[in-house]
PDB file of C-alpha atoms in Angstrom:
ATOM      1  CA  UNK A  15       1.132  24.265 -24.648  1.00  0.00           C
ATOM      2  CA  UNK A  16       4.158  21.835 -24.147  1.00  0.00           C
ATOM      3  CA  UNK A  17       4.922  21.814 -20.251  1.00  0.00           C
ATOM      4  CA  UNK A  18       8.578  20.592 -19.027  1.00  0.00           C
ATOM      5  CA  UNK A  19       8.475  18.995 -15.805  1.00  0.00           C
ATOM      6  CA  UNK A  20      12.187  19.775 -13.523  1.00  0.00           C
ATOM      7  CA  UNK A  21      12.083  17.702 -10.552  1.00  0.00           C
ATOM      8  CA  UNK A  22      15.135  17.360  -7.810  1.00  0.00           C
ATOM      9  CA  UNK A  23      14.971  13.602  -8.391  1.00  0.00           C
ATOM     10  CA  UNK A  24      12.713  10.812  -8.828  1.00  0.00           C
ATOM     11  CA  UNK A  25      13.278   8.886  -5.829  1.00  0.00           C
ATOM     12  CA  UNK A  26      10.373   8.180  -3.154  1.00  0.00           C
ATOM     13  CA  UNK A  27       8.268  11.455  -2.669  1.00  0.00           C
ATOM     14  CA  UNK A  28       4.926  12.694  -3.367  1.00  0.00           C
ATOM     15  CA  UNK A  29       5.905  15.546  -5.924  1.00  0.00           C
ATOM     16  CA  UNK A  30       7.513  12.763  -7.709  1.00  0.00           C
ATOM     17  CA  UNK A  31       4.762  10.591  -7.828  1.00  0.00           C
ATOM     18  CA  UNK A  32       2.501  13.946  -8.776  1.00  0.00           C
ATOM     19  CA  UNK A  33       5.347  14.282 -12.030  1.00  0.00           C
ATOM     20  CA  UNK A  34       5.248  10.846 -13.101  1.00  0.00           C
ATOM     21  CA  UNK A  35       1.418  10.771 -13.255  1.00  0.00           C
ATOM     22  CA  UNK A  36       1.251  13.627 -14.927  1.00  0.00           C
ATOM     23  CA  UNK A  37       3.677  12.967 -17.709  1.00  0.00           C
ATOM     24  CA  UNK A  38       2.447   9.062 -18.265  1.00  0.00           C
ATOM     25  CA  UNK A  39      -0.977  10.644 -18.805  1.00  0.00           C
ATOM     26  CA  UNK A  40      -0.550  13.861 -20.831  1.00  0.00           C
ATOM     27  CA  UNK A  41       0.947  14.136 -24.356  1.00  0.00           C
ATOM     28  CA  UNK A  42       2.481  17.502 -23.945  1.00  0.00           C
ATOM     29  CA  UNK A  43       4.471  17.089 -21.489  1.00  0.00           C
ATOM     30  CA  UNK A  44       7.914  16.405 -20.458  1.00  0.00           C
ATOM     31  CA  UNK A  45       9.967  15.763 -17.626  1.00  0.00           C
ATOM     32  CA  UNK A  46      13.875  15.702 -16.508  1.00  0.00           C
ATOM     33  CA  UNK A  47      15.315  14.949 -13.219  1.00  0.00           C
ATOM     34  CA  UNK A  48      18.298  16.665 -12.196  1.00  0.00           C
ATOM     35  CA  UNK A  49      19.774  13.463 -11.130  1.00  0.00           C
ATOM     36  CA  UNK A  50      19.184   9.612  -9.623  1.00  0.00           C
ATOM     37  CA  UNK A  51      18.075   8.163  -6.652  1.00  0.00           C
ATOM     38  CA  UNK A  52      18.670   5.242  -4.957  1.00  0.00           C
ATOM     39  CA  UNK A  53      14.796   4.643  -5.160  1.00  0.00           C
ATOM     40  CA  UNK A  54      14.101   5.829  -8.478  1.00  0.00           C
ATOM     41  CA  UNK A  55      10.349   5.529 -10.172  1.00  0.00           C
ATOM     42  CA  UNK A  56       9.953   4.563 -13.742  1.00  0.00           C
ATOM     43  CA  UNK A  57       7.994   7.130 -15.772  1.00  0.00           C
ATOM     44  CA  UNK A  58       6.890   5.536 -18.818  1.00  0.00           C
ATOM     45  CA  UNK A  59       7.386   8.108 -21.246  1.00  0.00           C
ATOM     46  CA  UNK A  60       9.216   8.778 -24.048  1.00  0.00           C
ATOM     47  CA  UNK A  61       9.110  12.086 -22.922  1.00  0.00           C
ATOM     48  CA  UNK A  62      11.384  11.688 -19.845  1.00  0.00           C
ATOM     49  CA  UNK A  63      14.646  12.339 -19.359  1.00  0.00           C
ATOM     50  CA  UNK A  64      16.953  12.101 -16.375  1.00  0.00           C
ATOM     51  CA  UNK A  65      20.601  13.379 -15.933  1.00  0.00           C
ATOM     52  CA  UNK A  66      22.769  10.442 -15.806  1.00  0.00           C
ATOM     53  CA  UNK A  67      24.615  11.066 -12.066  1.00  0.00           C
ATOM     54  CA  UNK A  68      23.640  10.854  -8.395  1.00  0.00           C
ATOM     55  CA  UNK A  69      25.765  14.231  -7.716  1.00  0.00           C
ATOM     56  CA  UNK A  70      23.366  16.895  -6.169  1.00  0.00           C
ATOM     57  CA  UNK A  71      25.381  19.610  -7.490  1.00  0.00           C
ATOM     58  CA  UNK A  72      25.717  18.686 -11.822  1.00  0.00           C
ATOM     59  CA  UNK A  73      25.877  22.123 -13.707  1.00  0.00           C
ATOM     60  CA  UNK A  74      25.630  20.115 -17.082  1.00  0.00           C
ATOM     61  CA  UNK A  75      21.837  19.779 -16.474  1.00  0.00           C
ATOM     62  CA  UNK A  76      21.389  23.762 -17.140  1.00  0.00           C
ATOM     63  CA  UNK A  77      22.929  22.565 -20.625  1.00  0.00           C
ATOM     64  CA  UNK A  78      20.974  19.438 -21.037  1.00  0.00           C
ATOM     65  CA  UNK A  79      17.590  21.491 -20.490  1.00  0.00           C
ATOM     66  CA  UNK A  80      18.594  24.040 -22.241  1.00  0.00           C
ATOM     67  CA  UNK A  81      19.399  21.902 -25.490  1.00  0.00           C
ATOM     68  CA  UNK A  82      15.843  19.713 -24.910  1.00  0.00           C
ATOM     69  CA  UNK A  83      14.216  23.499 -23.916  1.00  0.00           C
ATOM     70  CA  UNK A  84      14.910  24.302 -28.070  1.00  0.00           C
ATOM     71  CA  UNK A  85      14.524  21.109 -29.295  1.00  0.00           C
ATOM     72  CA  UNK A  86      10.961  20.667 -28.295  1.00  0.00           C
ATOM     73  CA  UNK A  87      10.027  24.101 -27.922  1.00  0.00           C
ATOM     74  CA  UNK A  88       8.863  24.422 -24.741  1.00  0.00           C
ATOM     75  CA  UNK A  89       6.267  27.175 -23.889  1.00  0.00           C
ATOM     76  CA  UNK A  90       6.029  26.449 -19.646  1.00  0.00           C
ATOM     77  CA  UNK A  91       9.279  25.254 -16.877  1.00  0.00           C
ATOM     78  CA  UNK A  92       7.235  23.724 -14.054  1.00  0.00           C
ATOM     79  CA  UNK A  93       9.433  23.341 -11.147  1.00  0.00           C
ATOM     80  CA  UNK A  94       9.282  21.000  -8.354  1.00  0.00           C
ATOM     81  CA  UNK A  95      11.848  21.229  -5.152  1.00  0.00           C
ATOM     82  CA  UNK A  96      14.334  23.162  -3.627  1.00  0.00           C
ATOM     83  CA  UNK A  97      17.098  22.726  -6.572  1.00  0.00           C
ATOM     84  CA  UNK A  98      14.755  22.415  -9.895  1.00  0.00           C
ATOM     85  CA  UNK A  99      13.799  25.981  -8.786  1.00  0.00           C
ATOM     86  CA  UNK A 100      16.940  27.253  -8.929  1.00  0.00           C
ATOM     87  CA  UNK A 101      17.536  25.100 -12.041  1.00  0.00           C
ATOM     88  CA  UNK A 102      14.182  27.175 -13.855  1.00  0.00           C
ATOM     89  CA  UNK A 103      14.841  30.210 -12.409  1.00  0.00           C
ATOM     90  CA  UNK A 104      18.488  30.150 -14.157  1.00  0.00           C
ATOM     91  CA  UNK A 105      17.014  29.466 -17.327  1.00  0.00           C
ATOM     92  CA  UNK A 106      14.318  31.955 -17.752  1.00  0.00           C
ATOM     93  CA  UNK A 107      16.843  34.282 -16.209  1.00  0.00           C
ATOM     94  CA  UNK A 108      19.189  33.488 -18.878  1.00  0.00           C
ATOM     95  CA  UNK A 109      18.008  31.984 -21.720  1.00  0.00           C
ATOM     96  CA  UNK A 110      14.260  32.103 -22.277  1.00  0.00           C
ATOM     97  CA  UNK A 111      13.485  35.407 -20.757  1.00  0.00           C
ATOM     98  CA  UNK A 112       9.728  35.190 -22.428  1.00  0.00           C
ATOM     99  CA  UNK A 113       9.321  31.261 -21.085  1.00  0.00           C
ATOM    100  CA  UNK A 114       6.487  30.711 -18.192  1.00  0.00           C
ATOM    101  CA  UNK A 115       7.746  29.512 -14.821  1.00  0.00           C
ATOM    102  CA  UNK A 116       5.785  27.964 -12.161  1.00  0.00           C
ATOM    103  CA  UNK A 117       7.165  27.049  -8.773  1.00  0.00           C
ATOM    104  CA  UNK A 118       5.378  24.045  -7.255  1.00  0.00           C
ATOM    105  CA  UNK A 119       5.878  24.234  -3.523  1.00  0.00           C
ATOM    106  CA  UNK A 120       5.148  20.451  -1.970  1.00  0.00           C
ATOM    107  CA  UNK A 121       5.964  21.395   1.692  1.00  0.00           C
ATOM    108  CA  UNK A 122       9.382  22.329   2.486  1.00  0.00           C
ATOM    109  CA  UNK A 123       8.076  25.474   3.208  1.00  0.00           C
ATOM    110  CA  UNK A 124       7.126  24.203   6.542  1.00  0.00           C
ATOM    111  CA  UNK A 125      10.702  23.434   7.627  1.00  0.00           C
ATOM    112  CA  UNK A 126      11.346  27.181   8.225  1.00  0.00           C
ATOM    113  CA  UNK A 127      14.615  27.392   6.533  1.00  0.00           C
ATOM    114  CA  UNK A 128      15.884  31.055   6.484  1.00  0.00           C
ATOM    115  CA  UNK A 129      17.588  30.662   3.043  1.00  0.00           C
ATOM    116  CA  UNK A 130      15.074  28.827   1.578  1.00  0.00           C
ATOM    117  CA  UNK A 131      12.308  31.937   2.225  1.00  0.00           C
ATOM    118  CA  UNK A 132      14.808  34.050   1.076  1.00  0.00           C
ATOM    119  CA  UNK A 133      15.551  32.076  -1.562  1.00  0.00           C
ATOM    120  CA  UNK A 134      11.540  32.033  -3.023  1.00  0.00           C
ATOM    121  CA  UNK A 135      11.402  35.792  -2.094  1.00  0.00           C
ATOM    122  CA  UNK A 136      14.546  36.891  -4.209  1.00  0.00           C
ATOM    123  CA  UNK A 137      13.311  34.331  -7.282  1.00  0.00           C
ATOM    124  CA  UNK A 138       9.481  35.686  -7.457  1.00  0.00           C
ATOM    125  CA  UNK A 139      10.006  38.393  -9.649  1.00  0.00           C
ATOM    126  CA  UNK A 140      10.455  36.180 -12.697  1.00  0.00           C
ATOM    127  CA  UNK A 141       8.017  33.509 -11.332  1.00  0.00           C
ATOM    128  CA  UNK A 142       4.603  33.360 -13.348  1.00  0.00           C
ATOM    129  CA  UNK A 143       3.031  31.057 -11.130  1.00  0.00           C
ATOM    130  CA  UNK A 144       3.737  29.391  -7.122  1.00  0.00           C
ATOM    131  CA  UNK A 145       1.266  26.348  -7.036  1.00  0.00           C
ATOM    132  CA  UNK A 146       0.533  25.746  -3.418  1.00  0.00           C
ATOM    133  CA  UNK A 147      -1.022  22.454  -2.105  1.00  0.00           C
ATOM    134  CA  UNK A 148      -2.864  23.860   0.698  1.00  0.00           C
ATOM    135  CA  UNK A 149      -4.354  26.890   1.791  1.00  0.00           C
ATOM    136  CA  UNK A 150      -1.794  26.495   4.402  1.00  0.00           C
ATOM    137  CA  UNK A 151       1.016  25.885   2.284  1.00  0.00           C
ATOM    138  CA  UNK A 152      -0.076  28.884   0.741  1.00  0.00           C
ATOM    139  CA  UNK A 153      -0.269  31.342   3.938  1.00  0.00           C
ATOM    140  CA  UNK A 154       3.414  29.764   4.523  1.00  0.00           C
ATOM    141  CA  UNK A 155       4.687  31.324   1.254  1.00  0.00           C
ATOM    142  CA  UNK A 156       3.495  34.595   1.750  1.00  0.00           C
ATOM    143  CA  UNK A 157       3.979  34.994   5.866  1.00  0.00           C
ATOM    144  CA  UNK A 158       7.593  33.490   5.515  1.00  0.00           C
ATOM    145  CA  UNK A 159       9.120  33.919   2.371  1.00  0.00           C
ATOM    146  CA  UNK A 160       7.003  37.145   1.670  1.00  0.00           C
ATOM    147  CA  UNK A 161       5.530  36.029  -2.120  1.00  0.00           C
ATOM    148  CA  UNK A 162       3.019  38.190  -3.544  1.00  0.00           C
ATOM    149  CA  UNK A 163      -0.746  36.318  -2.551  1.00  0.00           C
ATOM    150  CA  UNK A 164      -1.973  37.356  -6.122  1.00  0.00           C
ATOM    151  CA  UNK A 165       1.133  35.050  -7.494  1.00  0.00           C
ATOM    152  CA  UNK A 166      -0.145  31.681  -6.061  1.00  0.00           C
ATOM    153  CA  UNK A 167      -2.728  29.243  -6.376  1.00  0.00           C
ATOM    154  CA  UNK A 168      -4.212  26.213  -4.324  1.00  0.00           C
ATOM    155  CA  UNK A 169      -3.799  23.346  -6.375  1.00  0.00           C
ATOM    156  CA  UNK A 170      -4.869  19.728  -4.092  1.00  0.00           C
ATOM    157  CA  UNK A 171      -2.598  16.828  -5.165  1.00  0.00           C
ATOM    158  CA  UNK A 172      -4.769  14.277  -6.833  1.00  0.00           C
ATOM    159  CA  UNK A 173      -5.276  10.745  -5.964  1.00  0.00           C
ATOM    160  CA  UNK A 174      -5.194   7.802  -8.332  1.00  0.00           C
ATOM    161  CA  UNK A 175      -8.167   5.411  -6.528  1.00  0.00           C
ATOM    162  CA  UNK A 176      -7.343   2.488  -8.811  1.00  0.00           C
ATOM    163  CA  UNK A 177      -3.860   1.966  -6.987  1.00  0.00           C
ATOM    164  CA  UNK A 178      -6.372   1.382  -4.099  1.00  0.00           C
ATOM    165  CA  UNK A 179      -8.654  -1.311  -5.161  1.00  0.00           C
ATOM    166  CA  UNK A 180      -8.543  -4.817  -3.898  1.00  0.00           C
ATOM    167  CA  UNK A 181      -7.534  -6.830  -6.231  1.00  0.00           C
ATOM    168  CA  UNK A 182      -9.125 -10.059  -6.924  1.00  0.00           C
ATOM    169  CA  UNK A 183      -7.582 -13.228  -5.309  1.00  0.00           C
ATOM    170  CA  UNK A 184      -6.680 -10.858  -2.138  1.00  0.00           C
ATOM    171  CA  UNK A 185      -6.171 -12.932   0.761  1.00  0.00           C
ATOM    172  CA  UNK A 186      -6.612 -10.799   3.965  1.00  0.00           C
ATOM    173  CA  UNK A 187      -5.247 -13.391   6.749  1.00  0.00           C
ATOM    174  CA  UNK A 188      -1.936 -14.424   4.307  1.00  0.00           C
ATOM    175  CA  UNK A 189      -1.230 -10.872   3.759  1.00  0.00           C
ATOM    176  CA  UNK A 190      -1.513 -10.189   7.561  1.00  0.00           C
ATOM    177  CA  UNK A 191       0.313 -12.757   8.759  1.00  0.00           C
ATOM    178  CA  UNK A 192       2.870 -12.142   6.728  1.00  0.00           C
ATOM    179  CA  UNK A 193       3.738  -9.048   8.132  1.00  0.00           C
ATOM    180  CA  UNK A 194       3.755 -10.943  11.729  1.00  0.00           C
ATOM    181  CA  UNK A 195      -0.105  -9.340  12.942  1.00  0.00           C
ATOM    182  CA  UNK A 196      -1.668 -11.591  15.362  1.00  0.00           C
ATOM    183  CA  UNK A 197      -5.725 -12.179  15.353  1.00  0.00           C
ATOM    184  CA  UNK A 198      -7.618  -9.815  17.186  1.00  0.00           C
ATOM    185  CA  UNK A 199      -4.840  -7.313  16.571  1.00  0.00           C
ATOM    186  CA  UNK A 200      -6.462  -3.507  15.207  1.00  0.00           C
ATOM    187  CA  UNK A 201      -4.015  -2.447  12.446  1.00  0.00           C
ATOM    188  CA  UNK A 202      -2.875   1.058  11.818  1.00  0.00           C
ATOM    189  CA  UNK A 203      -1.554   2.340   8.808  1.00  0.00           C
ATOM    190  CA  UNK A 204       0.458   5.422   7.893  1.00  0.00           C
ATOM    191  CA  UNK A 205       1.571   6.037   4.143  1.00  0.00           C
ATOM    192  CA  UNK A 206       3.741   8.684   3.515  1.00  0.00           C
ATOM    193  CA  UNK A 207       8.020  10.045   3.311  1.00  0.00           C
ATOM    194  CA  UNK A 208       9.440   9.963   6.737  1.00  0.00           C
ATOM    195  CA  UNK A 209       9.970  13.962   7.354  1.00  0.00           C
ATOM    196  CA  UNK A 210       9.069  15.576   9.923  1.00  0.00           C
ATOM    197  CA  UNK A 211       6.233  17.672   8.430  1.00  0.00           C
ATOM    198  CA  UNK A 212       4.530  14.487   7.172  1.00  0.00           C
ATOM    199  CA  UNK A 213       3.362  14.025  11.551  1.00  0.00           C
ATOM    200  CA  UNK A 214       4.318  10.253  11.696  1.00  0.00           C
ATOM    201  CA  UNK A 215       5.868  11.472  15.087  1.00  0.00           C
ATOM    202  CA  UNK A 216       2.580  12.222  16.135  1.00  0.00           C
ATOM    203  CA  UNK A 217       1.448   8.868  15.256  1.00  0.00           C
ATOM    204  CA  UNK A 218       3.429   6.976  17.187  1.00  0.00           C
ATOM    205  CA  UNK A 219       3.695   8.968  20.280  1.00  0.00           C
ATOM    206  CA  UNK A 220      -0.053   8.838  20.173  1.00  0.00           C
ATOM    207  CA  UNK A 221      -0.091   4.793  20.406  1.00  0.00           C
ATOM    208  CA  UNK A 222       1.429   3.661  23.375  1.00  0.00           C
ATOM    209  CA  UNK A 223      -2.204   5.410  25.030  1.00  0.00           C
ATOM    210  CA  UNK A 224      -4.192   2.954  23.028  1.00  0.00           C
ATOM    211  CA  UNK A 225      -5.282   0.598  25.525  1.00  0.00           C
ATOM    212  CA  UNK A 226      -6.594  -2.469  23.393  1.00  0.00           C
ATOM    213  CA  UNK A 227      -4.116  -5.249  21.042  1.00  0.00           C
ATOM    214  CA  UNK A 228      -2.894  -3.320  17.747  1.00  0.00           C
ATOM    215  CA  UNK A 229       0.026  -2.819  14.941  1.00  0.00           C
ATOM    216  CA  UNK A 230       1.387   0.357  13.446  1.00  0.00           C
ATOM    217  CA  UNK A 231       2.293  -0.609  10.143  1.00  0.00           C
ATOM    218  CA  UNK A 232       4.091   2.397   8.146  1.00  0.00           C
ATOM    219  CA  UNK A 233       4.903   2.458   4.673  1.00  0.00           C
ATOM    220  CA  UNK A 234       7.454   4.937   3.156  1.00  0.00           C
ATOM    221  CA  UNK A 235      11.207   5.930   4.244  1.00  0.00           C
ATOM    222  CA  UNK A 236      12.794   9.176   4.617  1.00  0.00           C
ATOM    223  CA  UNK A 237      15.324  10.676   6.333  1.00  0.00           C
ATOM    224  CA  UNK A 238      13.471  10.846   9.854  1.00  0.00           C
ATOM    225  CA  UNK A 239      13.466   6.874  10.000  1.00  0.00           C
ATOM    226  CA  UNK A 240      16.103   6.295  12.250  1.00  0.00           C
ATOM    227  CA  UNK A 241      15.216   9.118  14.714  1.00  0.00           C
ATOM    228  CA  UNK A 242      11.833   6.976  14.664  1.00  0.00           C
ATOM    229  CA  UNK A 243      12.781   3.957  14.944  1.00  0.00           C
ATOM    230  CA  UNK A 244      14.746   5.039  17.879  1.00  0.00           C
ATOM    231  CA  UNK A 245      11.028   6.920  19.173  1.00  0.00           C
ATOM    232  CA  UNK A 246       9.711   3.592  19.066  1.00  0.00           C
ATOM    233  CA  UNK A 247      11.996   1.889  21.513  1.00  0.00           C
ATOM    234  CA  UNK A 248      12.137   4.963  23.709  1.00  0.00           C
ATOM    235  CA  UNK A 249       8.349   4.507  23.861  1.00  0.00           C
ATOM    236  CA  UNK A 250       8.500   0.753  24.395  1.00  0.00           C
ATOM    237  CA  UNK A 251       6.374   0.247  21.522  1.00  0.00           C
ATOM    238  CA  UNK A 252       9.388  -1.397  19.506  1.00  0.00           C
ATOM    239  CA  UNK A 253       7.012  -4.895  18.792  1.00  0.00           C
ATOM    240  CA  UNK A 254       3.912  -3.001  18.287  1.00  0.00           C
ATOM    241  CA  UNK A 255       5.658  -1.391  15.525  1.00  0.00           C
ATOM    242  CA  UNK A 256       5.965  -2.616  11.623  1.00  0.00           C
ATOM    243  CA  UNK A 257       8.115  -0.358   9.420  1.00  0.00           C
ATOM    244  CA  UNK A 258       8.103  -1.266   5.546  1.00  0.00           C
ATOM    245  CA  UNK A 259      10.387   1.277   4.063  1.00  0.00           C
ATOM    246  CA  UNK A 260       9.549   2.136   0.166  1.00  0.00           C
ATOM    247  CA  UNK A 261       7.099   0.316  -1.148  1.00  0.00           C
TER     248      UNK A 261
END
């Protein structure tokens, strides 16, 4: 079966890291983002494609994946996002009436947005498949945008351990004093896109009641980064507080 990928974009995100894993890694499949990003990941296939703009709205992408939909025959639209829905939904509804489509829902579900639930709940009559990545995720799609429970399955994001091993040479003290943390300082980390249903608000209100020497260190960036930032100083935790933006 040859799968096509539609993501929103490939900028810093786990769905997009999900998509490029999958596509550097299996032979049928393909992948097109609907347009740049400012941090855009590489996917090393010959098999990816990208619309060449930054707009958010660009209806020449319905023609693009149309024309790469009957070039490489594609059996399955797996859609990740808000607009890549839309995107396969207009396509099936269109032009490949008999084509599978499978909504991947990452976690904007949890924002509550009216139109979005409506959204899902006027699309799932020509939706194969809603991929959930939680049992909660998947409660959220059928309490608030009212999706049939036999249409979805729990599907756990995977994790690639070798992006987690040490690597030889690794100095421990350099890499900590790089980043300014002091001996005898605990260090906490938080991975993740800054968005309010990732909890890094949590995080951090939870640390000024730490009562021993520490650093927050937090990798990723998001549109909640600011309106952290700003938490931190409120909090008078400002120094305590090590933000690393995309990495």
């Amino acid at each position: 079966m040859r799968i096509l990928h539609i993501i929103d974009h490939l900028g810093c995100g786990g769905a997009q890291v999900i998509v490029r894993a999958i596509c550097e890694n299996d032979p049928n499949t393909y992948s097109y983002a609907l347009r740049k990003d400012k941090n855009n990941l590489t996917v090393q296939s010959a098999k990816a494609f990208q619309r060449d703009t930054r707009s958010r709205l660009d209806i020449k992408s319905l023609f693009e994946l149309r024309k790469i939909i009957r070039d490489n025959k594609i059996d399955a639209l797996h859609c990740h996002l808000a607009k890549s829905f839309l995107m396969g939904w207009l396509l099936k509804a269109l032009y490949f009436k008999d084509i599978k489509l499978i909504f991947h829902e990452h976690g904007r579900i949890f924002t509550n947005q009216r139109l979005y639930n409506k959204m899902l709940n006027f699309m799932q009559h020509k939706v194969d498949l809603f991929i959930a990545v939680s049992e909660a995720t998947k409660r959220k799609l059928v309490n608030n945008a009212g999706v049939a429970e036999d249409k979805i399955k729990v599907l756990y994001n995977f994790v690639d351990l070798d992006k987690f091993k040490i690597p030889k040479g690794f100095n421990r003290q350099k890499e900590r004093a790089k980043l300014g943390i002091k001996k005898g300082e605990f260090v906490i980390g938080f991975v993740g896109r800054l968005a309010k249903q990732k909890g890094c608000e949590y995080l951090i209100r939870a640390l000024p009641y730490l009562k021993f020497k520490f650093k927050a260190v937090i990798a990723g960036d998001g549109l909640d980064r600011k309106k952290l930032e700003e938490l931190t100083q409120k909090l008078q935790i400002k120094e305590n507080i090590i933000f690393l933006g995309y990495v």
